[in-house]
Amino acid sequence: DVVMTQSPLSLPVTLGQPASISCRSSQSLVHSDGNTYLNWFQQRPGQSPRRLIYKVSNRDSGVPDRFSGSGSGTDFTLKISRVEAEDVGVYYCMQGTHWPPVFGGGTKVEIK
Amino acid sequence: QVQLVQSGAEVKKPGASVKVSCKASGYTFTSYDINWVRQATGQGLEWMGWMNPNSGNTGYAQKFQGRVTMTRNTSISTAYMELSSLRSEDTAVYYCARGSFQDYWGQGTLVTVSS
């Protein structure tokens, strides 16, 4: 199976400051159809996961534009341009290119 | 609006089975796969498998092969996930999610396995 490695494990951030989460895969996530199926999810405390970004950089409807995704091949990043209190939670990357789908271990974002 | 509403919390004894339901609304049920993901307390997300509600075809993570069965009832737009031979390590919140890339999620169902 593909291994998805996220860093850091924990990310204390000051309100209004940027935050960046890394996600690395053990093999390229470029599918034979040319797409890269790398998604990002946010899980606020006590809630279900919510998809933020699909196919590396496409924001889901209703997701604030302070969230952005980038990367290619095996190296991907989720950035929050200015962290707000509602962004506290755990963020997961997930690959859907190779069977089976695999989630990263998660990055906990908290306010300093 | 798209909604996935799951059945309520369950408490089971080791060795028993549990069946969790996921009722879809706000879209054509047979047009999107249903995926199942679980999360043990304080842990990360673990993908379990998927089902195509149109064909009934399924695919399971190797870890759950032989213990999990995913089915559906298209007349009531409901998907089911049954996990058998339960052990304490299966205590977790079980989620259903729409589509291959999980764009909508259910509220989760807590399954507790305890003697």
PDB file of N, CA and C in Angstrom, chain B residues 20-99:
ATOM      1  N   VAL B  20     -24.284  -1.268  10.594  1.00  0.00           N
ATOM      2  CA  VAL B  20     -24.484   0.173  10.619  1.00  0.00           C
ATOM      3  C   VAL B  20     -25.138   0.600   9.310  1.00  0.00           C
ATOM      4  N   SER B  21     -26.132   1.476   9.401  1.00  0.00           N
ATOM      5  CA  SER B  21     -26.806   1.943   8.190  1.00  0.00           C
ATOM      6  C   SER B  21     -26.453   3.399   7.896  1.00  0.00           C
ATOM      7  N   CYS B  22     -26.638   3.755   6.656  1.00  0.00           N
ATOM      8  CA  CYS B  22     -26.284   5.096   6.160  1.00  0.00           C
ATOM      9  C   CYS B  22     -27.351   5.472   5.127  1.00  0.00           C
ATOM     10  N   LYS B  23     -28.269   6.363   5.507  1.00  0.00           N
ATOM     11  CA  LYS B  23     -29.365   6.729   4.612  1.00  0.00           C
ATOM     12  C   LYS B  23     -29.014   8.003   3.869  1.00  0.00           C
ATOM     13  N   ALA B  24     -29.058   7.922   2.541  1.00  0.00           N
ATOM     14  CA  ALA B  24     -28.682   9.045   1.696  1.00  0.00           C
ATOM     15  C   ALA B  24     -29.907   9.813   1.238  1.00  0.00           C
ATOM     16  N   SER B  25     -29.757  11.128   1.111  1.00  0.00           N
ATOM     17  CA  SER B  25     -30.826  11.968   0.566  1.00  0.00           C
ATOM     18  C   SER B  25     -30.200  13.172  -0.124  1.00  0.00           C
ATOM     19  N   GLY B  26     -30.982  13.795  -0.996  1.00  0.00           N
ATOM     20  CA  GLY B  26     -30.506  14.993  -1.682  1.00  0.00           C
ATOM     21  C   GLY B  26     -29.747  14.746  -2.960  1.00  0.00           C
ATOM     22  N   TYR B  27     -29.635  13.492  -3.365  1.00  0.00           N
ATOM     23  CA  TYR B  27     -28.977  13.154  -4.630  1.00  0.00           C
ATOM     24  C   TYR B  27     -29.446  11.758  -5.040  1.00  0.00           C
ATOM     25  N   THR B  28     -29.076  11.365  -6.242  1.00  0.00           N
ATOM     26  CA  THR B  28     -29.442  10.025  -6.727  1.00  0.00           C
ATOM     27  C   THR B  28     -28.495   9.004  -6.112  1.00  0.00           C
ATOM     28  N   PHE B  29     -29.038   8.177  -5.240  1.00  0.00           N
ATOM     29  CA  PHE B  29     -28.254   7.231  -4.441  1.00  0.00           C
ATOM     30  C   PHE B  29     -27.361   6.341  -5.295  1.00  0.00           C
ATOM     31  N   THR B  30     -27.879   5.907  -6.430  1.00  0.00           N
ATOM     32  CA  THR B  30     -27.142   4.942  -7.249  1.00  0.00           C
ATOM     33  C   THR B  30     -26.053   5.581  -8.104  1.00  0.00           C
ATOM     34  N   SER B  31     -25.913   6.892  -8.023  1.00  0.00           N
ATOM     35  CA  SER B  31     -24.934   7.580  -8.873  1.00  0.00           C
ATOM     36  C   SER B  31     -23.550   7.728  -8.241  1.00  0.00           C
ATOM     37  N   TYR B  32     -23.431   7.443  -6.962  1.00  0.00           N
ATOM     38  CA  TYR B  32     -22.155   7.618  -6.267  1.00  0.00           C
ATOM     39  C   TYR B  32     -21.855   6.407  -5.402  1.00  0.00           C
ATOM     40  N   ASP B  33     -20.569   6.012  -5.391  1.00  0.00           N
ATOM     41  CA  ASP B  33     -20.142   4.972  -4.454  1.00  0.00           C
ATOM     42  C   ASP B  33     -20.369   5.436  -3.020  1.00  0.00           C
ATOM     43  N   ILE B  34     -20.409   4.465  -2.124  1.00  0.00           N
ATOM     44  CA  ILE B  34     -20.390   4.757  -0.695  1.00  0.00           C
ATOM     45  C   ILE B  34     -19.119   4.130  -0.118  1.00  0.00           C
ATOM     46  N   ASN B  35     -18.352   4.939   0.573  1.00  0.00           N
ATOM     47  CA  ASN B  35     -17.156   4.452   1.250  1.00  0.00           C
ATOM     48  C   ASN B  35     -17.409   4.397   2.750  1.00  0.00           C
ATOM     49  N   TRP B  36     -16.698   3.501   3.410  1.00  0.00           N
ATOM     50  CA  TRP B  36     -16.767   3.402   4.864  1.00  0.00           C
ATOM     51  C   TRP B  36     -15.367   3.622   5.444  1.00  0.00           C
ATOM     52  N   VAL B  37     -15.328   4.462   6.469  1.00  0.00           N
ATOM     53  CA  VAL B  37     -14.069   4.847   7.111  1.00  0.00           C
ATOM     54  C   VAL B  37     -14.288   4.753   8.612  1.00  0.00           C
ATOM     55  N   ARG B  38     -13.302   4.286   9.355  1.00  0.00           N
ATOM     56  CA  ARG B  38     -13.482   4.247  10.799  1.00  0.00           C
ATOM     57  C   ARG B  38     -12.376   5.018  11.506  1.00  0.00           C
ATOM     58  N   GLN B  39     -12.668   5.362  12.774  1.00  0.00           N
ATOM     59  CA  GLN B  39     -11.728   6.153  13.559  1.00  0.00           C
ATOM     60  C   GLN B  39     -11.807   5.731  15.015  1.00  0.00           C
ATOM     61  N   ALA B  40     -10.775   5.073  15.489  1.00  0.00           N
ATOM     62  CA  ALA B  40     -10.704   4.732  16.899  1.00  0.00           C
ATOM     63  C   ALA B  40     -10.491   6.019  17.704  1.00  0.00           C
ATOM     64  N   THR B  41     -10.875   5.997  18.958  1.00  0.00           N
ATOM     65  CA  THR B  41     -10.801   7.189  19.801  1.00  0.00           C
ATOM     66  C   THR B  41      -9.388   7.762  19.830  1.00  0.00           C
ATOM     67  N   GLY B  42      -9.277   9.029  19.452  1.00  0.00           N
ATOM     68  CA  GLY B  42      -7.988   9.702  19.477  1.00  0.00           C
ATOM     69  C   GLY B  42      -7.038   9.303  18.371  1.00  0.00           C
ATOM     70  N   GLN B  43      -7.541   8.512  17.427  1.00  0.00           N
ATOM     71  CA  GLN B  43      -6.690   8.025  16.338  1.00  0.00           C
ATOM     72  C   GLN B  43      -7.079   8.642  15.005  1.00  0.00           C
ATOM     73  N   GLY B  44      -6.367   8.230  13.960  1.00  0.00           N
ATOM     74  CA  GLY B  44      -6.615   8.763  12.628  1.00  0.00           C
ATOM     75  C   GLY B  44      -7.712   8.019  11.890  1.00  0.00           C
ATOM     76  N   LEU B  45      -7.864   8.365  10.620  1.00  0.00           N
ATOM     77  CA  LEU B  45      -8.907   7.790   9.779  1.00  0.00           C
ATOM     78  C   LEU B  45      -8.384   6.548   9.078  1.00  0.00           C
ATOM     79  N   GLU B  46      -9.223   5.524   9.025  1.00  0.00           N
ATOM     80  CA  GLU B  46      -8.851   4.248   8.405  1.00  0.00           C
ATOM     81  C   GLU B  46      -9.918   3.860   7.401  1.00  0.00           C
ATOM     82  N   TRP B  47      -9.527   3.751   6.144  1.00  0.00           N
ATOM     83  CA  TRP B  47     -10.460   3.374   5.078  1.00  0.00           C
ATOM     84  C   TRP B  47     -10.747   1.878   5.147  1.00  0.00           C
ATOM     85  N   MET B  48     -12.038   1.527   5.062  1.00  0.00           N
ATOM     86  CA  MET B  48     -12.434   0.129   5.203  1.00  0.00           C
ATOM     87  C   MET B  48     -12.847  -0.523   3.880  1.00  0.00           C
ATOM     88  N   GLY B  49     -13.522   0.254   3.031  1.00  0.00           N
ATOM     89  CA  GLY B  49     -13.996  -0.345   1.798  1.00  0.00           C
ATOM     90  C   GLY B  49     -15.009   0.547   1.106  1.00  0.00           C
ATOM     91  N   TRP B  50     -15.479   0.072  -0.041  1.00  0.00           N
ATOM     92  CA  TRP B  50     -16.451   0.841  -0.814  1.00  0.00           C
ATOM     93  C   TRP B  50     -17.486  -0.080  -1.411  1.00  0.00           C
ATOM     94  N   MET B  51     -18.594   0.524  -1.817  1.00  0.00           N
ATOM     95  CA  MET B  51     -19.651  -0.210  -2.485  1.00  0.00           C
ATOM     96  C   MET B  51     -20.252   0.659  -3.568  1.00  0.00           C
ATOM     97  N   ASN B  52     -20.534   0.077  -4.695  1.00  0.00           N
ATOM     98  CA  ASN B  52     -21.258   0.750  -5.762  1.00  0.00           C
ATOM     99  C   ASN B  52     -22.739   0.443  -5.569  1.00  0.00           C
ATOM    100  N   PRO B  53     -23.551   1.426  -5.196  1.00  0.00           N
ATOM    101  CA  PRO B  53     -24.965   1.148  -4.915  1.00  0.00           C
ATOM    102  C   PRO B  53     -25.753   0.710  -6.156  1.00  0.00           C
ATOM    103  N   ASN B  54     -25.258   1.016  -7.328  1.00  0.00           N
ATOM    104  CA  ASN B  54     -25.968   0.639  -8.548  1.00  0.00           C
ATOM    105  C   ASN B  54     -25.798  -0.849  -8.839  1.00  0.00           C
ATOM    106  N   SER B  55     -24.553  -1.294  -8.831  1.00  0.00           N
ATOM    107  CA  SER B  55     -24.255  -2.690  -9.162  1.00  0.00           C
ATOM    108  C   SER B  55     -24.199  -3.593  -7.937  1.00  0.00           C
ATOM    109  N   GLY B  56     -23.928  -3.006  -6.792  1.00  0.00           N
ATOM    110  CA  GLY B  56     -23.699  -3.803  -5.587  1.00  0.00           C
ATOM    111  C   GLY B  56     -22.263  -4.272  -5.453  1.00  0.00           C
ATOM    112  N   ASN B  57     -21.423  -3.938  -6.439  1.00  0.00           N
ATOM    113  CA  ASN B  57     -20.020  -4.324  -6.359  1.00  0.00           C
ATOM    114  C   ASN B  57     -19.354  -3.693  -5.148  1.00  0.00           C
ATOM    115  N   THR B  58     -18.426  -4.433  -4.574  1.00  0.00           N
ATOM    116  CA  THR B  58     -17.736  -3.968  -3.372  1.00  0.00           C
ATOM    117  C   THR B  58     -16.231  -4.178  -3.492  1.00  0.00           C
ATOM    118  N   GLY B  59     -15.495  -3.439  -2.656  1.00  0.00           N
ATOM    119  CA  GLY B  59     -14.055  -3.629  -2.540  1.00  0.00           C
ATOM    120  C   GLY B  59     -13.676  -3.339  -1.103  1.00  0.00           C
ATOM    121  N   TYR B  60     -12.945  -4.269  -0.481  1.00  0.00           N
ATOM    122  CA  TYR B  60     -12.638  -4.134   0.930  1.00  0.00           C
ATOM    123  C   TYR B  60     -11.131  -4.044   1.159  1.00  0.00           C
ATOM    124  N   ALA B  61     -10.748  -3.266   2.166  1.00  0.00           N
ATOM    125  CA  ALA B  61      -9.351  -3.252   2.580  1.00  0.00           C
ATOM    126  C   ALA B  61      -8.969  -4.658   3.052  1.00  0.00           C
ATOM    127  N   GLN B  62      -7.742  -5.050   2.764  1.00  0.00           N
ATOM    128  CA  GLN B  62      -7.309  -6.407   3.093  1.00  0.00           C
ATOM    129  C   GLN B  62      -7.497  -6.714   4.573  1.00  0.00           C
ATOM    130  N   LYS B  63      -7.295  -5.708   5.387  1.00  0.00           N
ATOM    131  CA  LYS B  63      -7.399  -5.897   6.839  1.00  0.00           C
ATOM    132  C   LYS B  63      -8.776  -6.402   7.255  1.00  0.00           C
ATOM    133  N   PHE B  64      -9.804  -6.056   6.491  1.00  0.00           N
ATOM    134  CA  PHE B  64     -11.173  -6.386   6.875  1.00  0.00           C
ATOM    135  C   PHE B  64     -11.776  -7.507   6.034  1.00  0.00           C
ATOM    136  N   GLN B  65     -11.048  -7.990   5.061  1.00  0.00           N
ATOM    137  CA  GLN B  65     -11.532  -9.078   4.194  1.00  0.00           C
ATOM    138  C   GLN B  65     -11.973 -10.259   5.045  1.00  0.00           C
ATOM    139  N   GLY B  66     -13.155 -10.761   4.753  1.00  0.00           N
ATOM    140  CA  GLY B  66     -13.677 -11.910   5.482  1.00  0.00           C
ATOM    141  C   GLY B  66     -14.490 -11.534   6.706  1.00  0.00           C
ATOM    142  N   ARG B  67     -14.393 -10.277   7.139  1.00  0.00           N
ATOM    143  CA  ARG B  67     -15.141  -9.840   8.329  1.00  0.00           C
ATOM    144  C   ARG B  67     -16.157  -8.756   8.019  1.00  0.00           C
ATOM    145  N   VAL B  68     -15.994  -8.066   6.893  1.00  0.00           N
ATOM    146  CA  VAL B  68     -16.877  -6.950   6.574  1.00  0.00           C
ATOM    147  C   VAL B  68     -17.729  -7.275   5.355  1.00  0.00           C
ATOM    148  N   THR B  69     -18.971  -6.796   5.384  1.00  0.00           N
ATOM    149  CA  THR B  69     -19.876  -6.943   4.248  1.00  0.00           C
ATOM    150  C   THR B  69     -20.610  -5.630   4.055  1.00  0.00           C
ATOM    151  N   MET B  70     -20.541  -5.105   2.841  1.00  0.00           N
ATOM    152  CA  MET B  70     -21.237  -3.853   2.532  1.00  0.00           C
ATOM    153  C   MET B  70     -22.361  -4.150   1.551  1.00  0.00           C
ATOM    154  N   THR B  71     -23.543  -3.704   1.892  1.00  0.00           N
ATOM    155  CA  THR B  71     -24.725  -3.969   1.073  1.00  0.00           C
ATOM    156  C   THR B  71     -25.543  -2.691   0.949  1.00  0.00           C
ATOM    157  N   ARG B  72     -26.653  -2.795   0.205  1.00  0.00           N
ATOM    158  CA  ARG B  72     -27.507  -1.622   0.073  1.00  0.00           C
ATOM    159  C   ARG B  72     -28.942  -2.034  -0.200  1.00  0.00           C
ATOM    160  N   ASN B  73     -29.847  -1.085   0.053  1.00  0.00           N
ATOM    161  CA  ASN B  73     -31.255  -1.242  -0.329  1.00  0.00           C
ATOM    162  C   ASN B  73     -31.584   0.013  -1.122  1.00  0.00           C
ATOM    163  N   THR B  74     -31.629  -0.125  -2.424  1.00  0.00           N
ATOM    164  CA  THR B  74     -31.810   1.060  -3.271  1.00  0.00           C
ATOM    165  C   THR B  74     -33.211   1.661  -3.124  1.00  0.00           C
ATOM    166  N   SER B  75     -34.185   0.842  -2.721  1.00  0.00           N
ATOM    167  CA  SER B  75     -35.558   1.366  -2.605  1.00  0.00           C
ATOM    168  C   SER B  75     -35.677   2.400  -1.488  1.00  0.00           C
ATOM    169  N   ILE B  76     -34.761   2.339  -0.528  1.00  0.00           N
ATOM    170  CA  ILE B  76     -34.776   3.322   0.569  1.00  0.00           C
ATOM    171  C   ILE B  76     -33.455   4.091   0.653  1.00  0.00           C
ATOM    172  N   SER B  77     -32.676   4.028  -0.434  1.00  0.00           N
ATOM    173  CA  SER B  77     -31.431   4.813  -0.520  1.00  0.00           C
ATOM    174  C   SER B  77     -30.543   4.638   0.710  1.00  0.00           C
ATOM    175  N   THR B  78     -30.356   3.416   1.107  1.00  0.00           N
ATOM    176  CA  THR B  78     -29.608   3.143   2.330  1.00  0.00           C
ATOM    177  C   THR B  78     -28.500   2.121   2.078  1.00  0.00           C
ATOM    178  N   ALA B  79     -27.317   2.458   2.590  1.00  0.00           N
ATOM    179  CA  ALA B  79     -26.175   1.543   2.536  1.00  0.00           C
ATOM    180  C   ALA B  79     -25.940   0.967   3.926  1.00  0.00           C
ATOM    181  N   TYR B  80     -25.380  -0.234   3.945  1.00  0.00           N
ATOM    182  CA  TYR B  80     -25.127  -0.916   5.210  1.00  0.00           C
ATOM    183  C   TYR B  80     -23.687  -1.427   5.244  1.00  0.00           C
ATOM    184  N   MET B  81     -23.131  -1.408   6.452  1.00  0.00           N
ATOM    185  CA  MET B  81     -21.810  -1.993   6.680  1.00  0.00           C
ATOM    186  C   MET B  81     -21.925  -2.926   7.875  1.00  0.00           C
ATOM    187  N   GLU B  82     -21.656  -4.197   7.630  1.00  0.00           N
ATOM    188  CA  GLU B  82     -21.717  -5.171   8.710  1.00  0.00           C
ATOM    189  C   GLU B  82     -20.316  -5.694   8.990  1.00  0.00           C
ATOM    190  N   LEU B  83     -19.937  -5.662  10.254  1.00  0.00           N
ATOM    191  CA  LEU B  83     -18.629  -6.136  10.679  1.00  0.00           C
ATOM    192  C   LEU B  83     -18.843  -7.266  11.682  1.00  0.00           C
ATOM    193  N   SER B  84     -18.231  -8.408  11.433  1.00  0.00           N
ATOM    194  CA  SER B  84     -18.455  -9.577  12.279  1.00  0.00           C
ATOM    195  C   SER B  84     -17.222  -9.891  13.132  1.00  0.00           C
ATOM    196  N   SER B  85     -17.362 -10.881  13.981  1.00  0.00           N
ATOM    197  CA  SER B  85     -16.278 -11.338  14.873  1.00  0.00           C
ATOM    198  C   SER B  85     -15.620 -10.154  15.567  1.00  0.00           C
ATOM    199  N   LEU B  86     -16.459  -9.316  16.159  1.00  0.00           N
ATOM    200  CA  LEU B  86     -15.964  -8.076  16.764  1.00  0.00           C
ATOM    201  C   LEU B  86     -15.000  -8.338  17.908  1.00  0.00           C
ATOM    202  N   ARG B  87     -13.970  -7.503  18.012  1.00  0.00           N
ATOM    203  CA  ARG B  87     -13.032  -7.537  19.131  1.00  0.00           C
ATOM    204  C   ARG B  87     -12.899  -6.129  19.683  1.00  0.00           C
ATOM    205  N   SER B  88     -12.255  -5.991  20.789  1.00  0.00           N
ATOM    206  CA  SER B  88     -12.169  -4.686  21.456  1.00  0.00           C
ATOM    207  C   SER B  88     -11.520  -3.630  20.554  1.00  0.00           C
ATOM    208  N   GLU B  89     -10.604  -4.064  19.717  1.00  0.00           N
ATOM    209  CA  GLU B  89      -9.908  -3.122  18.813  1.00  0.00           C
ATOM    210  C   GLU B  89     -10.828  -2.534  17.749  1.00  0.00           C
ATOM    211  N   ASP B  90     -12.028  -3.092  17.602  1.00  0.00           N
ATOM    212  CA  ASP B  90     -12.997  -2.561  16.636  1.00  0.00           C
ATOM    213  C   ASP B  90     -13.819  -1.418  17.227  1.00  0.00           C
ATOM    214  N   THR B  91     -13.612  -1.108  18.491  1.00  0.00           N
ATOM    215  CA  THR B  91     -14.290   0.038  19.096  1.00  0.00           C
ATOM    216  C   THR B  91     -13.830   1.302  18.381  1.00  0.00           C
ATOM    217  N   ALA B  92     -14.795   1.998  17.771  1.00  0.00           N
ATOM    218  CA  ALA B  92     -14.451   3.136  16.918  1.00  0.00           C
ATOM    219  C   ALA B  92     -15.730   3.843  16.487  1.00  0.00           C
ATOM    220  N   VAL B  93     -15.540   5.016  15.896  1.00  0.00           N
ATOM    221  CA  VAL B  93     -16.635   5.678  15.186  1.00  0.00           C
ATOM    222  C   VAL B  93     -16.528   5.276  13.725  1.00  0.00           C
ATOM    223  N   TYR B  94     -17.631   4.810  13.177  1.00  0.00           N
ATOM    224  CA  TYR B  94     -17.689   4.372  11.789  1.00  0.00           C
ATOM    225  C   TYR B  94     -18.443   5.420  10.976  1.00  0.00           C
ATOM    226  N   TYR B  95     -17.822   5.851   9.872  1.00  0.00           N
ATOM    227  CA  TYR B  95     -18.403   6.869   9.004  1.00  0.00           C
ATOM    228  C   TYR B  95     -18.696   6.280   7.622  1.00  0.00           C
ATOM    229  N   CYS B  96     -19.803   6.735   7.029  1.00  0.00           N
ATOM    230  CA  CYS B  96     -19.994   6.519   5.602  1.00  0.00           C
ATOM    231  C   CYS B  96     -19.675   7.851   4.919  1.00  0.00           C
ATOM    232  N   ALA B  97     -19.214   7.766   3.688  1.00  0.00           N
ATOM    233  CA  ALA B  97     -18.861   8.960   2.928  1.00  0.00           C
ATOM    234  C   ALA B  97     -19.214   8.728   1.469  1.00  0.00           C
ATOM    235  N   ARG B  98     -19.682   9.772   0.816  1.00  0.00           N
ATOM    236  CA  ARG B  98     -20.135   9.644  -0.566  1.00  0.00           C
ATOM    237  C   ARG B  98     -18.993   9.735  -1.558  1.00  0.00           C
ATOM    238  N   GLY B  99     -19.026   8.863  -2.525  1.00  0.00           N
ATOM    239  CA  GLY B  99     -18.127   8.986  -3.655  1.00  0.00           C
ATOM    240  C   GLY B  99     -16.732   8.461  -3.400  1.00  0.00           C
TER     241      GLY B  99
END
